[in-house]
Amino acid sequence: MTPFYRFQFYLFALMAIGAAVLFVTRRSPVAAALWLVNVMFALSGLYVMLDAPFVAAVQVLVYAGAIMVVFIFVVMLLNLGRPGQLPDLRAAAPRLAAGVVGVAILANLLAVRRNTFPSVELAPPTDNVVTPVAESLFTEYLLAFELTSVVLLVAVIGAVVLAKRKATA
Amino acid sequence: MMIVDALIVSAILFSIGVVGVLTRRNAIILFMCVELMLNAVNLSFVAFAKLHGVSGHVFVILVMTIAAAEAAVGLAIVISVFRHFGAVDLQNLKLLRR
């Protein structure tokens, strides 16, 4: 674990957390979406640091490239108006409750994760990053893989049906 | 150890997502907060994959697929809500509350 590795790891971690805070506090949906893209790039950097370069590439392609484009496309399609006219935060009491719930969940997660984890002897990471994932995906998890294709088909049909239907007022 | 640090980052991101879901009223930003929570879980999976082998990477890919499906259906619902109410404010959705 070289110092440079540590420095980069914490750089990406701080980038992810800072961008997430900025994302959650932005009023305008477009600004929020762009900060979320920033979070996803930082997370993809963390994936590379954790020996998962294939997942990092998929993260950039699918999340930052596809899902966020759909979000921004919908924001611009809907013509929501100026940020000042957009729905505001909830009232003060629910916000306080949300803060309490957030801190409670954070404390809970941190308490669980401070445990020591049993370590398994793994083969050292090689240059070939796709083959192990592909072998596992197409043998051990083949059923789950096929089921996700069905889910995607249902989602596509559902999205078209929902978005095309005329409003029944 | 880097794995514990990654898990802490993941916990912080997940909590930020929870707070966002609970405080915002804009449906689109709410969906983005859900995506942030899914990303936090993905980071946990990748960190644990360093301990337990490549299965975690497979789970991350499956989660991303489901997240894409969820975003497509969710945004279609947002579009229908916008057509009906002319806004994406979640305060409008209270028919079942009466």
PDB file of N, CA, C and O in Angstrom, chain A residues 5-6 9-10 20 24 26 40 43 47 51-52 54-55 58-59 63 70-71 78 87-90 95 98 106 113 117 120 122 137 141 152 155 159 162-163 165 168, chain B residues 2 5 7 9-11 13 15 22-26 31-32 35 39 42-44 50-51 54-55 57-58 60-61 64-65 67 69 75-77 80 82-84 89 91:
ATOM      1  N   TYR A   5      -0.796   5.523  -3.509  1.00  0.00           N
ATOM      2  CA  TYR A   5      -2.075   4.813  -3.613  1.00  0.00           C
ATOM      3  C   TYR A   5      -3.061   5.357  -2.583  1.00  0.00           C
ATOM      4  O   TYR A   5      -4.209   5.671  -2.890  1.00  0.00           O
ATOM      5  N   ARG A   6      -2.575   5.485  -1.329  1.00  0.00           N
ATOM      6  CA  ARG A   6      -3.443   6.001  -0.261  1.00  0.00           C
ATOM      7  C   ARG A   6      -3.946   7.394  -0.608  1.00  0.00           C
ATOM      8  O   ARG A   6      -5.127   7.700  -0.457  1.00  0.00           O
ATOM      9  N   PHE A   9      -6.555   7.235  -3.237  1.00  0.00           N
ATOM     10  CA  PHE A   9      -7.787   6.641  -2.710  1.00  0.00           C
ATOM     11  C   PHE A   9      -8.585   7.685  -1.934  1.00  0.00           C
ATOM     12  O   PHE A   9      -9.783   7.883  -2.170  1.00  0.00           O
ATOM     13  N   TYR A  10      -7.885   8.400  -1.027  1.00  0.00           N
ATOM     14  CA  TYR A  10      -8.613   9.387  -0.217  1.00  0.00           C
ATOM     15  C   TYR A  10      -9.050  10.566  -1.061  1.00  0.00           C
ATOM     16  O   TYR A  10     -10.087  11.187  -0.790  1.00  0.00           O
ATOM     17  N   ALA A  20     -21.337  14.401  -3.479  1.00  0.00           N
ATOM     18  CA  ALA A  20     -22.647  13.907  -3.046  1.00  0.00           C
ATOM     19  C   ALA A  20     -23.352  14.954  -2.184  1.00  0.00           C
ATOM     20  O   ALA A  20     -24.558  15.175  -2.326  1.00  0.00           O
ATOM     21  N   VAL A  24     -26.890  16.790  -3.151  1.00  0.00           N
ATOM     22  CA  VAL A  24     -28.124  16.718  -2.384  1.00  0.00           C
ATOM     23  C   VAL A  24     -28.618  18.114  -1.996  1.00  0.00           C
ATOM     24  O   VAL A  24     -29.793  18.307  -1.708  1.00  0.00           O
ATOM     25  N   ARG A  26     -28.284  20.928  -4.002  1.00  0.00           N
ATOM     26  CA  ARG A  26     -28.598  21.815  -5.144  1.00  0.00           C
ATOM     27  C   ARG A  26     -30.104  21.929  -5.324  1.00  0.00           C
ATOM     28  O   ARG A  26     -30.838  20.956  -5.170  1.00  0.00           O
ATOM     29  N   MET A  40     -20.313   9.763  -9.631  1.00  0.00           N
ATOM     30  CA  MET A  40     -20.129   8.479 -10.303  1.00  0.00           C
ATOM     31  C   MET A  40     -18.725   8.336 -10.875  1.00  0.00           C
ATOM     32  O   MET A  40     -18.146   7.247 -10.839  1.00  0.00           O
ATOM     33  N   LEU A  43     -16.544   7.501  -7.957  1.00  0.00           N
ATOM     34  CA  LEU A  43     -16.730   6.103  -7.566  1.00  0.00           C
ATOM     35  C   LEU A  43     -16.018   5.179  -8.538  1.00  0.00           C
ATOM     36  O   LEU A  43     -15.439   4.164  -8.132  1.00  0.00           O
ATOM     37  N   TYR A  47     -13.304   2.298  -7.796  1.00  0.00           N
ATOM     38  CA  TYR A  47     -13.366   0.914  -8.264  1.00  0.00           C
ATOM     39  C   TYR A  47     -12.021   0.497  -8.845  1.00  0.00           C
ATOM     40  O   TYR A  47     -11.577  -0.627  -8.626  1.00  0.00           O
ATOM     41  N   ASP A  51      -9.142  -2.702  -7.479  1.00  0.00           N
ATOM     42  CA  ASP A  51      -8.881  -3.812  -8.404  1.00  0.00           C
ATOM     43  C   ASP A  51     -10.117  -4.257  -9.166  1.00  0.00           C
ATOM     44  O   ASP A  51     -10.330  -5.448  -9.367  1.00  0.00           O
ATOM     45  N   ALA A  52     -10.974  -3.313  -9.558  1.00  0.00           N
ATOM     46  CA  ALA A  52     -12.142  -3.680 -10.355  1.00  0.00           C
ATOM     47  C   ALA A  52     -12.241  -2.778 -11.579  1.00  0.00           C
ATOM     48  O   ALA A  52     -13.210  -2.039 -11.730  1.00  0.00           O
ATOM     49  N   PHE A  54     -12.850  -3.375 -14.689  1.00  0.00           N
ATOM     50  CA  PHE A  54     -13.981  -3.635 -15.601  1.00  0.00           C
ATOM     51  C   PHE A  54     -15.252  -2.987 -15.068  1.00  0.00           C
ATOM     52  O   PHE A  54     -15.989  -2.325 -15.813  1.00  0.00           O
ATOM     53  N   VAL A  55     -15.486  -3.146 -13.766  1.00  0.00           N
ATOM     54  CA  VAL A  55     -16.669  -2.516 -13.162  1.00  0.00           C
ATOM     55  C   VAL A  55     -16.571  -0.998 -13.293  1.00  0.00           C
ATOM     56  O   VAL A  55     -17.576  -0.314 -13.527  1.00  0.00           O
ATOM     57  N   VAL A  58     -17.646  -0.085 -16.756  1.00  0.00           N
ATOM     58  CA  VAL A  58     -19.099  -0.211 -16.898  1.00  0.00           C
ATOM     59  C   VAL A  58     -19.802   0.917 -16.157  1.00  0.00           C
ATOM     60  O   VAL A  58     -20.822   1.446 -16.623  1.00  0.00           O
ATOM     61  N   GLN A  59     -19.238   1.308 -15.000  1.00  0.00           N
ATOM     62  CA  GLN A  59     -19.829   2.414 -14.233  1.00  0.00           C
ATOM     63  C   GLN A  59     -19.866   3.690 -15.067  1.00  0.00           C
ATOM     64  O   GLN A  59     -20.887   4.372 -15.136  1.00  0.00           O
ATOM     65  N   TYR A  63     -23.675   4.216 -15.938  1.00  0.00           N
ATOM     66  CA  TYR A  63     -24.235   5.213 -15.023  1.00  0.00           C
ATOM     67  C   TYR A  63     -24.019   6.634 -15.541  1.00  0.00           C
ATOM     68  O   TYR A  63     -24.979   7.356 -15.837  1.00  0.00           O
ATOM     69  N   VAL A  70     -30.362   9.952 -19.399  1.00  0.00           N
ATOM     70  CA  VAL A  70     -31.823   9.833 -19.371  1.00  0.00           C
ATOM     71  C   VAL A  70     -32.414  10.827 -18.372  1.00  0.00           C
ATOM     72  O   VAL A  70     -33.408  11.503 -18.657  1.00  0.00           O
ATOM     73  N   PHE A  71     -31.779  10.948 -17.198  1.00  0.00           N
ATOM     74  CA  PHE A  71     -32.271  11.898 -16.198  1.00  0.00           C
ATOM     75  C   PHE A  71     -32.255  13.323 -16.747  1.00  0.00           C
ATOM     76  O   PHE A  71     -33.256  14.045 -16.661  1.00  0.00           O
ATOM     77  N   LEU A  78     -39.192  18.150 -19.592  1.00  0.00           N
ATOM     78  CA  LEU A  78     -40.358  18.562 -18.820  1.00  0.00           C
ATOM     79  C   LEU A  78     -40.465  20.072 -18.681  1.00  0.00           C
ATOM     80  O   LEU A  78     -41.517  20.563 -18.307  1.00  0.00           O
ATOM     81  N   PRO A  87     -40.462  22.946  -6.707  1.00  0.00           N
ATOM     82  CA  PRO A  87     -40.814  22.509  -5.362  1.00  0.00           C
ATOM     83  C   PRO A  87     -39.605  22.589  -4.442  1.00  0.00           C
ATOM     84  O   PRO A  87     -38.519  22.145  -4.781  1.00  0.00           O
ATOM     85  N   ASP A  88     -39.836  23.139  -3.299  1.00  0.00           N
ATOM     86  CA  ASP A  88     -38.749  23.407  -2.354  1.00  0.00           C
ATOM     87  C   ASP A  88     -38.478  22.167  -1.508  1.00  0.00           C
ATOM     88  O   ASP A  88     -38.996  21.090  -1.772  1.00  0.00           O
ATOM     89  N   LEU A  89     -37.682  22.349  -0.506  1.00  0.00           N
ATOM     90  CA  LEU A  89     -37.494  21.289   0.477  1.00  0.00           C
ATOM     91  C   LEU A  89     -38.783  21.075   1.243  1.00  0.00           C
ATOM     92  O   LEU A  89     -39.704  21.889   1.200  1.00  0.00           O
ATOM     93  N   ARG A  90     -38.847  19.960   1.931  1.00  0.00           N
ATOM     94  CA  ARG A  90     -39.972  19.752   2.826  1.00  0.00           C
ATOM     95  C   ARG A  90     -39.886  20.722   4.000  1.00  0.00           C
ATOM     96  O   ARG A  90     -38.902  21.448   4.161  1.00  0.00           O
ATOM     97  N   ARG A  95     -37.576  17.747   7.832  1.00  0.00           N
ATOM     98  CA  ARG A  95     -36.144  17.838   7.538  1.00  0.00           C
ATOM     99  C   ARG A  95     -35.319  17.422   8.740  1.00  0.00           C
ATOM    100  O   ARG A  95     -34.331  16.698   8.625  1.00  0.00           O
ATOM    101  N   ALA A  98     -35.508  13.793   9.029  1.00  0.00           N
ATOM    102  CA  ALA A  98     -34.647  13.169   8.031  1.00  0.00           C
ATOM    103  C   ALA A  98     -33.201  13.189   8.475  1.00  0.00           C
ATOM    104  O   ALA A  98     -32.474  12.204   8.319  1.00  0.00           O
ATOM    105  N   LEU A 106     -26.304   6.188   9.474  1.00  0.00           N
ATOM    106  CA  LEU A 106     -24.845   6.275   9.324  1.00  0.00           C
ATOM    107  C   LEU A 106     -24.148   5.611  10.513  1.00  0.00           C
ATOM    108  O   LEU A 106     -23.223   4.799  10.336  1.00  0.00           O
ATOM    109  N   ARG A 113     -19.737  -1.932  10.260  1.00  0.00           N
ATOM    110  CA  ARG A 113     -18.573  -2.096   9.398  1.00  0.00           C
ATOM    111  C   ARG A 113     -17.257  -1.975  10.132  1.00  0.00           C
ATOM    112  O   ARG A 113     -16.216  -2.238   9.548  1.00  0.00           O
ATOM    113  N   PHE A 117     -13.149  -8.296   9.325  1.00  0.00           N
ATOM    114  CA  PHE A 117     -13.723  -9.198   8.346  1.00  0.00           C
ATOM    115  C   PHE A 117     -12.801 -10.399   8.176  1.00  0.00           C
ATOM    116  O   PHE A 117     -11.586 -10.249   8.103  1.00  0.00           O
ATOM    117  N   VAL A 120     -10.128 -14.132   3.096  1.00  0.00           N
ATOM    118  CA  VAL A 120      -9.990 -15.360   2.329  1.00  0.00           C
ATOM    119  C   VAL A 120      -8.770 -15.198   1.433  1.00  0.00           C
ATOM    120  O   VAL A 120      -8.529 -14.119   0.905  1.00  0.00           O
ATOM    121  N   LEU A 122      -6.994 -15.065  -1.737  1.00  0.00           N
ATOM    122  CA  LEU A 122      -7.428 -14.900  -3.119  1.00  0.00           C
ATOM    123  C   LEU A 122      -6.207 -14.900  -4.025  1.00  0.00           C
ATOM    124  O   LEU A 122      -5.102 -14.541  -3.602  1.00  0.00           O
ATOM    125  N   LEU A 137     -20.139 -14.787 -14.392  1.00  0.00           N
ATOM    126  CA  LEU A 137     -21.453 -14.299 -14.823  1.00  0.00           C
ATOM    127  C   LEU A 137     -22.167 -15.335 -15.694  1.00  0.00           C
ATOM    128  O   LEU A 137     -23.384 -15.494 -15.598  1.00  0.00           O
ATOM    129  N   TYR A 141     -23.845 -17.486 -12.257  1.00  0.00           N
ATOM    130  CA  TYR A 141     -24.971 -16.553 -12.153  1.00  0.00           C
ATOM    131  C   TYR A 141     -25.727 -16.436 -13.462  1.00  0.00           C
ATOM    132  O   TYR A 141     -26.297 -15.394 -13.766  1.00  0.00           O
ATOM    133  N   LEU A 152     -35.318  -6.149 -18.036  1.00  0.00           N
ATOM    134  CA  LEU A 152     -35.083  -5.008 -18.928  1.00  0.00           C
ATOM    135  C   LEU A 152     -36.168  -4.906 -19.979  1.00  0.00           C
ATOM    136  O   LEU A 152     -36.656  -3.802 -20.280  1.00  0.00           O
ATOM    137  N   ALA A 155     -39.195  -3.547 -18.377  1.00  0.00           N
ATOM    138  CA  ALA A 155     -39.024  -2.121 -18.087  1.00  0.00           C
ATOM    139  C   ALA A 155     -39.190  -1.288 -19.339  1.00  0.00           C
ATOM    140  O   ALA A 155     -39.815  -0.217 -19.311  1.00  0.00           O
ATOM    141  N   ALA A 159     -42.055   1.393 -19.649  1.00  0.00           N
ATOM    142  CA  ALA A 159     -41.741   2.811 -19.829  1.00  0.00           C
ATOM    143  C   ALA A 159     -42.487   3.375 -21.026  1.00  0.00           C
ATOM    144  O   ALA A 159     -43.050   4.476 -20.963  1.00  0.00           O
ATOM    145  N   LEU A 162     -46.255   3.679 -20.133  1.00  0.00           N
ATOM    146  CA  LEU A 162     -46.525   4.761 -19.187  1.00  0.00           C
ATOM    147  C   LEU A 162     -46.341   6.120 -19.826  1.00  0.00           C
ATOM    148  O   LEU A 162     -47.125   7.047 -19.590  1.00  0.00           O
ATOM    149  N   ALA A 163     -45.281   6.282 -20.630  1.00  0.00           N
ATOM    150  CA  ALA A 163     -44.989   7.603 -21.164  1.00  0.00           C
ATOM    151  C   ALA A 163     -45.886   7.964 -22.332  1.00  0.00           C
ATOM    152  O   ALA A 163     -46.100   9.139 -22.605  1.00  0.00           O
ATOM    153  N   ARG A 165     -49.153   7.041 -22.647  1.00  0.00           N
ATOM    154  CA  ARG A 165     -50.565   7.113 -22.294  1.00  0.00           C
ATOM    155  C   ARG A 165     -50.983   8.578 -22.107  1.00  0.00           C
ATOM    156  O   ARG A 165     -50.296   9.365 -21.468  1.00  0.00           O
ATOM    157  N   THR A 168     -55.552  10.977 -18.128  1.00  0.00           N
ATOM    158  CA  THR A 168     -56.999  10.898 -17.961  1.00  0.00           C
ATOM    159  C   THR A 168     -57.388  11.792 -16.811  1.00  0.00           C
ATOM    160  O   THR A 168     -57.296  11.415 -15.644  1.00  0.00           O
TER     161      THR A 168
ATOM    162  N   MET B   2      -7.697  -0.638   3.228  1.00  0.00           N
ATOM    163  CA  MET B   2      -8.507   0.108   2.260  1.00  0.00           C
ATOM    164  C   MET B   2      -9.953  -0.355   2.224  1.00  0.00           C
ATOM    165  O   MET B   2     -10.847   0.411   1.893  1.00  0.00           O
ATOM    166  N   ASP B   5     -12.012   1.453   4.760  1.00  0.00           N
ATOM    167  CA  ASP B   5     -12.211   2.838   4.342  1.00  0.00           C
ATOM    168  C   ASP B   5     -13.271   2.931   3.241  1.00  0.00           C
ATOM    169  O   ASP B   5     -14.143   3.807   3.277  1.00  0.00           O
ATOM    170  N   LEU B   7     -15.707   0.895   2.782  1.00  0.00           N
ATOM    171  CA  LEU B   7     -17.025   0.643   3.373  1.00  0.00           C
ATOM    172  C   LEU B   7     -17.533   1.872   4.107  1.00  0.00           C
ATOM    173  O   LEU B   7     -18.736   2.165   4.095  1.00  0.00           O
ATOM    174  N   VAL B   9     -16.803   5.036   3.322  1.00  0.00           N
ATOM    175  CA  VAL B   9     -17.260   5.947   2.268  1.00  0.00           C
ATOM    176  C   VAL B   9     -18.631   5.530   1.771  1.00  0.00           C
ATOM    177  O   VAL B   9     -19.538   6.350   1.583  1.00  0.00           O
ATOM    178  N   SER B  10     -18.809   4.221   1.592  1.00  0.00           N
ATOM    179  CA  SER B  10     -20.091   3.715   1.118  1.00  0.00           C
ATOM    180  C   SER B  10     -21.207   4.037   2.110  1.00  0.00           C
ATOM    181  O   SER B  10     -22.305   4.456   1.714  1.00  0.00           O
ATOM    182  N   ALA B  11     -20.936   3.875   3.417  1.00  0.00           N
ATOM    183  CA  ALA B  11     -21.951   4.182   4.427  1.00  0.00           C
ATOM    184  C   ALA B  11     -22.322   5.666   4.385  1.00  0.00           C
ATOM    185  O   ALA B  11     -23.497   6.033   4.468  1.00  0.00           O
ATOM    186  N   LEU B  13     -22.056   7.754   1.825  1.00  0.00           N
ATOM    187  CA  LEU B  13     -22.829   8.065   0.614  1.00  0.00           C
ATOM    188  C   LEU B  13     -24.269   7.574   0.755  1.00  0.00           C
ATOM    189  O   LEU B  13     -25.219   8.265   0.358  1.00  0.00           O
ATOM    190  N   SER B  15     -26.008   7.260   3.501  1.00  0.00           N
ATOM    191  CA  SER B  15     -26.750   8.138   4.408  1.00  0.00           C
ATOM    192  C   SER B  15     -27.119   9.449   3.722  1.00  0.00           C
ATOM    193  O   SER B  15     -28.220   9.966   3.927  1.00  0.00           O
ATOM    194  N   LEU B  22     -35.467  11.775   1.948  1.00  0.00           N
ATOM    195  CA  LEU B  22     -36.428  12.215   2.956  1.00  0.00           C
ATOM    196  C   LEU B  22     -36.680  13.715   2.907  1.00  0.00           C
ATOM    197  O   LEU B  22     -37.716  14.172   3.393  1.00  0.00           O
ATOM    198  N   THR B  23     -35.755  14.515   2.371  1.00  0.00           N
ATOM    199  CA  THR B  23     -35.943  15.958   2.456  1.00  0.00           C
ATOM    200  C   THR B  23     -36.451  16.590   1.170  1.00  0.00           C
ATOM    201  O   THR B  23     -37.045  17.659   1.233  1.00  0.00           O
ATOM    202  N   ARG B  24     -36.201  15.988   0.012  1.00  0.00           N
ATOM    203  CA  ARG B  24     -36.543  16.682  -1.225  1.00  0.00           C
ATOM    204  C   ARG B  24     -37.968  16.355  -1.646  1.00  0.00           C
ATOM    205  O   ARG B  24     -38.507  15.296  -1.314  1.00  0.00           O
ATOM    206  N   ARG B  25     -38.577  17.294  -2.378  1.00  0.00           N
ATOM    207  CA  ARG B  25     -39.933  17.095  -2.872  1.00  0.00           C
ATOM    208  C   ARG B  25     -39.982  16.962  -4.385  1.00  0.00           C
ATOM    209  O   ARG B  25     -41.030  16.647  -4.940  1.00  0.00           O
ATOM    210  N   ASN B  26     -38.862  17.213  -5.044  1.00  0.00           N
ATOM    211  CA  ASN B  26     -38.815  17.089  -6.497  1.00  0.00           C
ATOM    212  C   ASN B  26     -38.615  15.620  -6.865  1.00  0.00           C
ATOM    213  O   ASN B  26     -37.638  15.004  -6.464  1.00  0.00           O
ATOM    214  N   PHE B  31     -35.397  10.443  -7.404  1.00  0.00           N
ATOM    215  CA  PHE B  31     -34.876   9.275  -8.115  1.00  0.00           C
ATOM    216  C   PHE B  31     -33.356   9.295  -8.152  1.00  0.00           C
ATOM    217  O   PHE B  31     -32.714   8.252  -8.032  1.00  0.00           O
ATOM    218  N   MET B  32     -32.791  10.499  -8.307  1.00  0.00           N
ATOM    219  CA  MET B  32     -31.327  10.563  -8.351  1.00  0.00           C
ATOM    220  C   MET B  32     -30.731  10.166  -6.998  1.00  0.00           C
ATOM    221  O   MET B  32     -29.676   9.531  -6.940  1.00  0.00           O
ATOM    222  N   GLU B  35     -30.554   6.543  -6.925  1.00  0.00           N
ATOM    223  CA  GLU B  35     -29.385   6.076  -7.684  1.00  0.00           C
ATOM    224  C   GLU B  35     -28.119   6.202  -6.841  1.00  0.00           C
ATOM    225  O   GLU B  35     -27.243   5.333  -6.897  1.00  0.00           O
ATOM    226  N   ASN B  39     -25.498   3.271  -5.825  1.00  0.00           N
ATOM    227  CA  ASN B  39     -24.063   3.379  -6.063  1.00  0.00           C
ATOM    228  C   ASN B  39     -23.279   3.091  -4.797  1.00  0.00           C
ATOM    229  O   ASN B  39     -22.222   2.459  -4.845  1.00  0.00           O
ATOM    230  N   ASN B  42     -23.107  -0.507  -4.403  1.00  0.00           N
ATOM    231  CA  ASN B  42     -22.149  -1.069  -5.360  1.00  0.00           C
ATOM    232  C   ASN B  42     -20.727  -0.944  -4.843  1.00  0.00           C
ATOM    233  O   ASN B  42     -19.918  -1.859  -5.023  1.00  0.00           O
ATOM    234  N   LEU B  43     -20.429   0.199  -4.217  1.00  0.00           N
ATOM    235  CA  LEU B  43     -19.078   0.373  -3.672  1.00  0.00           C
ATOM    236  C   LEU B  43     -18.803  -0.675  -2.594  1.00  0.00           C
ATOM    237  O   LEU B  43     -17.701  -1.238  -2.529  1.00  0.00           O
ATOM    238  N   SER B  44     -19.817  -0.977  -1.774  1.00  0.00           N
ATOM    239  CA  SER B  44     -19.645  -2.033  -0.776  1.00  0.00           C
ATOM    240  C   SER B  44     -19.350  -3.369  -1.445  1.00  0.00           C
ATOM    241  O   SER B  44     -18.462  -4.114  -1.024  1.00  0.00           O
ATOM    242  N   LYS B  50     -12.889  -7.719  -2.895  1.00  0.00           N
ATOM    243  CA  LYS B  50     -11.464  -7.886  -2.619  1.00  0.00           C
ATOM    244  C   LYS B  50     -11.229  -8.975  -1.581  1.00  0.00           C
ATOM    245  O   LYS B  50     -10.161  -9.569  -1.529  1.00  0.00           O
ATOM    246  N   LEU B  51     -12.229  -9.216  -0.740  1.00  0.00           N
ATOM    247  CA  LEU B  51     -12.092 -10.269   0.269  1.00  0.00           C
ATOM    248  C   LEU B  51     -12.599 -11.612  -0.228  1.00  0.00           C
ATOM    249  O   LEU B  51     -12.049 -12.646   0.092  1.00  0.00           O
ATOM    250  N   VAL B  54     -14.620 -12.741  -7.100  1.00  0.00           N
ATOM    251  CA  VAL B  54     -15.118 -11.909  -8.173  1.00  0.00           C
ATOM    252  C   VAL B  54     -16.650 -11.839  -8.203  1.00  0.00           C
ATOM    253  O   VAL B  54     -17.209 -11.064  -8.960  1.00  0.00           O
ATOM    254  N   SER B  55     -17.342 -12.603  -7.360  1.00  0.00           N
ATOM    255  CA  SER B  55     -18.807 -12.582  -7.370  1.00  0.00           C
ATOM    256  C   SER B  55     -19.347 -11.179  -7.138  1.00  0.00           C
ATOM    257  O   SER B  55     -20.368 -10.803  -7.704  1.00  0.00           O
ATOM    258  N   HIS B  57     -18.252  -8.393  -8.215  1.00  0.00           N
ATOM    259  CA  HIS B  57     -18.295  -7.630  -9.465  1.00  0.00           C
ATOM    260  C   HIS B  57     -19.523  -8.010 -10.284  1.00  0.00           C
ATOM    261  O   HIS B  57     -20.159  -7.161 -10.908  1.00  0.00           O
ATOM    262  N   VAL B  58     -19.856  -9.320 -10.263  1.00  0.00           N
ATOM    263  CA  VAL B  58     -21.041  -9.768 -10.999  1.00  0.00           C
ATOM    264  C   VAL B  58     -22.285  -9.113 -10.406  1.00  0.00           C
ATOM    265  O   VAL B  58     -23.155  -8.620 -11.151  1.00  0.00           O
ATOM    266  N   VAL B  60     -22.480  -6.301  -8.898  1.00  0.00           N
ATOM    267  CA  VAL B  60     -22.517  -4.881  -9.265  1.00  0.00           C
ATOM    268  C   VAL B  60     -23.102  -4.712 -10.663  1.00  0.00           C
ATOM    269  O   VAL B  60     -23.928  -3.819 -10.895  1.00  0.00           O
ATOM    270  N   ILE B  61     -22.714  -5.601 -11.570  1.00  0.00           N
ATOM    271  CA  ILE B  61     -23.231  -5.465 -12.938  1.00  0.00           C
ATOM    272  C   ILE B  61     -24.740  -5.720 -12.957  1.00  0.00           C
ATOM    273  O   ILE B  61     -25.498  -5.003 -13.626  1.00  0.00           O
ATOM    274  N   MET B  64     -26.490  -2.694 -11.584  1.00  0.00           N
ATOM    275  CA  MET B  64     -26.533  -1.601 -12.569  1.00  0.00           C
ATOM    276  C   MET B  64     -27.652  -1.821 -13.579  1.00  0.00           C
ATOM    277  O   MET B  64     -28.351  -0.882 -13.965  1.00  0.00           O
ATOM    278  N   THR B  65     -27.838  -3.086 -13.998  1.00  0.00           N
ATOM    279  CA  THR B  65     -28.916  -3.377 -14.947  1.00  0.00           C
ATOM    280  C   THR B  65     -30.270  -3.042 -14.337  1.00  0.00           C
ATOM    281  O   THR B  65     -31.108  -2.393 -14.973  1.00  0.00           O
ATOM    282  N   ALA B  67     -30.825  -1.008 -11.935  1.00  0.00           N
ATOM    283  CA  ALA B  67     -30.933   0.434 -11.753  1.00  0.00           C
ATOM    284  C   ALA B  67     -31.351   1.116 -13.051  1.00  0.00           C
ATOM    285  O   ALA B  67     -32.148   2.068 -13.031  1.00  0.00           O
ATOM    286  N   ALA B  69     -33.190  -0.239 -15.417  1.00  0.00           N
ATOM    287  CA  ALA B  69     -34.615  -0.526 -15.600  1.00  0.00           C
ATOM    288  C   ALA B  69     -35.457   0.356 -14.692  1.00  0.00           C
ATOM    289  O   ALA B  69     -36.480   0.922 -15.119  1.00  0.00           O
ATOM    290  N   LEU B  75     -38.757   7.255 -14.477  1.00  0.00           N
ATOM    291  CA  LEU B  75     -38.869   8.513 -15.214  1.00  0.00           C
ATOM    292  C   LEU B  75     -40.119   8.529 -16.081  1.00  0.00           C
ATOM    293  O   LEU B  75     -40.719   9.593 -16.274  1.00  0.00           O
ATOM    294  N   ALA B  76     -40.558   7.362 -16.570  1.00  0.00           N
ATOM    295  CA  ALA B  76     -41.832   7.325 -17.294  1.00  0.00           C
ATOM    296  C   ALA B  76     -42.977   7.708 -16.367  1.00  0.00           C
ATOM    297  O   ALA B  76     -43.893   8.454 -16.752  1.00  0.00           O
ATOM    298  N   ILE B  77     -42.908   7.222 -15.113  1.00  0.00           N
ATOM    299  CA  ILE B  77     -43.937   7.605 -14.133  1.00  0.00           C
ATOM    300  C   ILE B  77     -43.878   9.109 -13.879  1.00  0.00           C
ATOM    301  O   ILE B  77     -44.911   9.787 -13.797  1.00  0.00           O
ATOM    302  N   SER B  80     -45.618  10.831 -16.628  1.00  0.00           N
ATOM    303  CA  SER B  80     -47.082  10.799 -16.530  1.00  0.00           C
ATOM    304  C   SER B  80     -47.584  11.698 -15.417  1.00  0.00           C
ATOM    305  O   SER B  80     -48.628  12.321 -15.556  1.00  0.00           O
ATOM    306  N   PHE B  82     -46.185  14.435 -14.424  1.00  0.00           N
ATOM    307  CA  PHE B  82     -46.067  15.816 -14.916  1.00  0.00           C
ATOM    308  C   PHE B  82     -47.213  16.153 -15.861  1.00  0.00           C
ATOM    309  O   PHE B  82     -47.764  17.252 -15.823  1.00  0.00           O
ATOM    310  N   ARG B  83     -47.607  15.171 -16.715  1.00  0.00           N
ATOM    311  CA  ARG B  83     -48.732  15.413 -17.626  1.00  0.00           C
ATOM    312  C   ARG B  83     -50.014  15.654 -16.849  1.00  0.00           C
ATOM    313  O   ARG B  83     -50.854  16.446 -17.243  1.00  0.00           O
ATOM    314  N   HIS B  84     -50.163  14.940 -15.729  1.00  0.00           N
ATOM    315  CA  HIS B  84     -51.407  15.011 -14.976  1.00  0.00           C
ATOM    316  C   HIS B  84     -51.484  16.284 -14.142  1.00  0.00           C
ATOM    317  O   HIS B  84     -52.500  16.970 -14.133  1.00  0.00           O
ATOM    318  N   ASP B  89     -43.861  17.941  -8.239  1.00  0.00           N
ATOM    319  CA  ASP B  89     -43.853  18.060  -6.784  1.00  0.00           C
ATOM    320  C   ASP B  89     -44.560  16.849  -6.179  1.00  0.00           C
ATOM    321  O   ASP B  89     -45.703  16.547  -6.519  1.00  0.00           O
ATOM    322  N   GLN B  91     -45.803  16.562  -3.352  1.00  0.00           N
ATOM    323  CA  GLN B  91     -46.942  16.911  -2.503  1.00  0.00           C
ATOM    324  C   GLN B  91     -48.262  16.725  -3.256  1.00  0.00           C
ATOM    325  O   GLN B  91     -49.316  16.620  -2.635  1.00  0.00           O
TER     326      GLN B  91
END
